């Protein structure tokens, strides 16, 4: 049986900010940079393929200059329109990993949706 996931309505459109987001596998080493001042709990990281992006701190093995990623992760964002309905897959530090009606998956700010 599928787990019941919350469905939310987008009340403010969101446009993708990063065209080539970081995507990493469990066990991959990344360089860890700055903290996100606006959304604490995110770390700016660079993967071995040169892609960069925000990764939740709890998915990194340690704080500091280098870390091992503890589980597969993608920073892929999702463009959404006002009035669109999305299904929540995950929530981390003010951001939601959502799936839209076209079955596309990506991150959007939690401030852009409501019940």
mmCIF file of C-alpha atoms in Angstrom:
data_model
loop_
_atom_site.group_PDB
_atom_site.id
_atom_site.type_symbol
_atom_site.label_atom_id
_atom_site.label_comp_id
_atom_site.label_asym_id
_atom_site.label_seq_id
_atom_site.Cartn_x
_atom_site.Cartn_y
_atom_site.Cartn_z
ATOM 1 C CA UNK A 1 0.000 0.000 0.000
ATOM 2 C CA UNK A 2 1.309 3.468 -0.910
ATOM 3 C CA UNK A 3 2.066 5.850 1.906
ATOM 4 C CA UNK A 4 -0.389 8.754 2.056
ATOM 5 C CA UNK A 5 1.439 11.981 1.152
ATOM 6 C CA UNK A 6 0.131 15.489 1.754
ATOM 7 C CA UNK A 7 -1.167 17.365 -1.297
ATOM 8 C CA UNK A 8 -0.747 21.114 -1.257
ATOM 9 C CA UNK A 9 -1.810 23.991 -3.487
ATOM 10 C CA UNK A 10 0.826 26.368 -4.862
ATOM 11 C CA UNK A 11 -0.117 29.971 -4.021
ATOM 12 C CA UNK A 12 2.988 31.611 -5.498
ATOM 13 C CA UNK A 13 4.825 30.568 -8.653
ATOM 14 C CA UNK A 14 8.421 29.414 -8.400
ATOM 15 C CA UNK A 15 11.070 29.414 -11.129
ATOM 16 C CA UNK A 16 14.135 27.159 -11.150
ATOM 17 C CA UNK A 17 17.252 29.008 -9.959
ATOM 18 C CA UNK A 18 19.940 26.418 -10.781
ATOM 19 C CA UNK A 19 19.949 24.813 -14.251
ATOM 20 C CA UNK A 20 22.592 22.138 -13.474
ATOM 21 C CA UNK A 21 21.992 21.164 -9.826
ATOM 22 C CA UNK A 22 24.257 18.970 -7.760
ATOM 23 C CA UNK A 23 23.293 15.278 -7.810
ATOM 24 C CA UNK A 24 25.238 12.835 -5.660
ATOM 25 C CA UNK A 25 25.196 9.160 -4.748
ATOM 26 C CA UNK A 26 25.494 7.723 -1.258
ATOM 27 C CA UNK A 27 29.174 7.414 -0.381
ATOM 28 C CA UNK A 28 30.276 10.188 -2.728
ATOM 29 C CA UNK A 29 32.750 12.763 -1.396
ATOM 30 C CA UNK A 30 31.879 16.463 -1.695
ATOM 31 C CA UNK A 31 33.626 19.718 -0.836
ATOM 32 C CA UNK A 32 31.599 21.589 1.778
ATOM 33 C CA UNK A 33 31.347 25.369 1.661
ATOM 34 C CA UNK A 34 29.178 28.020 3.246
ATOM 35 C CA UNK A 35 25.972 27.699 5.251
ATOM 36 C CA UNK A 36 22.717 29.092 3.844
ATOM 37 C CA UNK A 37 21.917 32.197 5.917
ATOM 38 C CA UNK A 38 18.311 32.388 4.701
ATOM 39 C CA UNK A 39 17.540 28.686 5.295
ATOM 40 C CA UNK A 40 19.803 27.297 8.056
ATOM 41 C CA UNK A 41 20.501 23.586 7.756
ATOM 42 C CA UNK A 42 21.724 23.682 4.135
ATOM 43 C CA UNK A 43 25.383 23.535 3.039
ATOM 44 C CA UNK A 44 26.751 24.693 -0.319
ATOM 45 C CA UNK A 45 28.621 21.679 -1.737
ATOM 46 C CA UNK A 46 30.641 20.830 -4.817
ATOM 47 C CA UNK A 47 30.636 17.292 -6.241
ATOM 48 C CA UNK A 48 33.565 15.619 -7.989
ATOM 49 C CA UNK A 49 31.945 16.334 -11.390
ATOM 50 C CA UNK A 50 32.058 20.080 -10.649
ATOM 51 C CA UNK A 51 28.340 20.551 -10.056
ATOM 52 C CA UNK A 52 27.445 22.666 -7.051
ATOM 53 C CA UNK A 53 24.345 23.206 -4.930
ATOM 54 C CA UNK A 54 22.680 23.096 -1.538
ATOM 55 C CA UNK A 55 22.657 19.798 0.378
ATOM 56 C CA UNK A 56 20.912 19.318 3.750
ATOM 57 C CA UNK A 57 23.536 19.202 6.515
ATOM 58 C CA UNK A 58 22.070 15.988 7.960
ATOM 59 C CA UNK A 59 22.925 14.145 4.723
ATOM 60 C CA UNK A 60 26.634 14.895 5.177
ATOM 61 C CA UNK A 61 28.949 12.715 7.284
ATOM 62 C CA UNK A 62 30.675 15.645 8.950
ATOM 63 C CA UNK A 63 31.063 19.373 9.082
ATOM 64 C CA UNK A 64 34.130 20.955 7.589
ATOM 65 C CA UNK A 65 35.934 21.059 4.260
ATOM 66 C CA UNK A 66 34.997 17.601 2.941
ATOM 67 C CA UNK A 67 32.215 15.160 3.710
ATOM 68 C CA UNK A 68 30.740 11.882 2.544
ATOM 69 C CA UNK A 69 27.119 12.009 1.358
ATOM 70 C CA UNK A 70 25.036 9.597 3.463
ATOM 71 C CA UNK A 71 22.235 8.978 0.918
ATOM 72 C CA UNK A 72 21.479 9.678 -2.724
ATOM 73 C CA UNK A 73 20.441 13.301 -3.210
ATOM 74 C CA UNK A 74 19.494 15.705 -5.994
ATOM 75 C CA UNK A 75 19.104 19.468 -5.639
ATOM 76 C CA UNK A 76 16.787 19.523 -8.679
ATOM 77 C CA UNK A 77 14.220 22.300 -8.314
ATOM 78 C CA UNK A 78 10.732 22.296 -9.819
ATOM 79 C CA UNK A 79 9.024 25.209 -11.578
ATOM 80 C CA UNK A 80 5.441 25.519 -10.337
ATOM 81 C CA UNK A 81 2.515 27.770 -11.196
ATOM 82 C CA UNK A 82 -0.015 29.395 -8.898
ATOM 83 C CA UNK A 83 -3.009 27.070 -8.407
ATOM 84 C CA UNK A 84 -1.038 23.924 -9.237
ATOM 85 C CA UNK A 85 -1.427 20.978 -6.842
ATOM 86 C CA UNK A 86 1.689 19.140 -5.665
ATOM 87 C CA UNK A 87 2.337 16.053 -3.547
ATOM 88 C CA UNK A 88 4.988 16.352 -0.808
ATOM 89 C CA UNK A 89 7.726 13.677 -0.824
ATOM 90 C CA UNK A 90 10.113 15.249 1.724
ATOM 91 C CA UNK A 91 10.546 18.405 3.801
ATOM 92 C CA UNK A 92 13.851 19.924 4.893
ATOM 93 C CA UNK A 93 14.700 23.311 6.374
ATOM 94 C CA UNK A 94 11.999 25.417 4.716
ATOM 95 C CA UNK A 95 11.971 23.514 1.408
ATOM 96 C CA UNK A 96 9.682 20.787 0.091
ATOM 97 C CA UNK A 97 10.517 18.002 -2.329
ATOM 98 C CA UNK A 98 7.318 17.785 -4.379
ATOM 99 C CA UNK A 99 5.845 15.863 -7.299
ATOM 100 C CA UNK A 100 3.445 17.586 -9.694
ATOM 101 C CA UNK A 101 0.598 16.149 -11.784
ATOM 102 C CA UNK A 102 3.051 15.475 -14.647
ATOM 103 C CA UNK A 103 5.047 13.314 -12.179
ATOM 104 C CA UNK A 104 8.030 15.701 -12.232
ATOM 105 C CA UNK A 105 9.950 15.856 -8.948
ATOM 106 C CA UNK A 106 11.888 18.775 -7.472
ATOM 107 C CA UNK A 107 12.406 21.196 -4.613
ATOM 108 C CA UNK A 108 10.346 24.355 -4.001
ATOM 109 C CA UNK A 109 10.272 26.787 -1.061
ATOM 110 C CA UNK A 110 7.675 25.748 1.545
ATOM 111 C CA UNK A 111 6.506 29.381 1.617
ATOM 112 C CA UNK A 112 5.067 28.930 -1.906
ATOM 113 C CA UNK A 113 2.345 26.396 -0.908
ATOM 114 C CA UNK A 114 -0.627 26.092 1.424
ATOM 115 C CA UNK A 115 -3.027 23.354 2.489
#
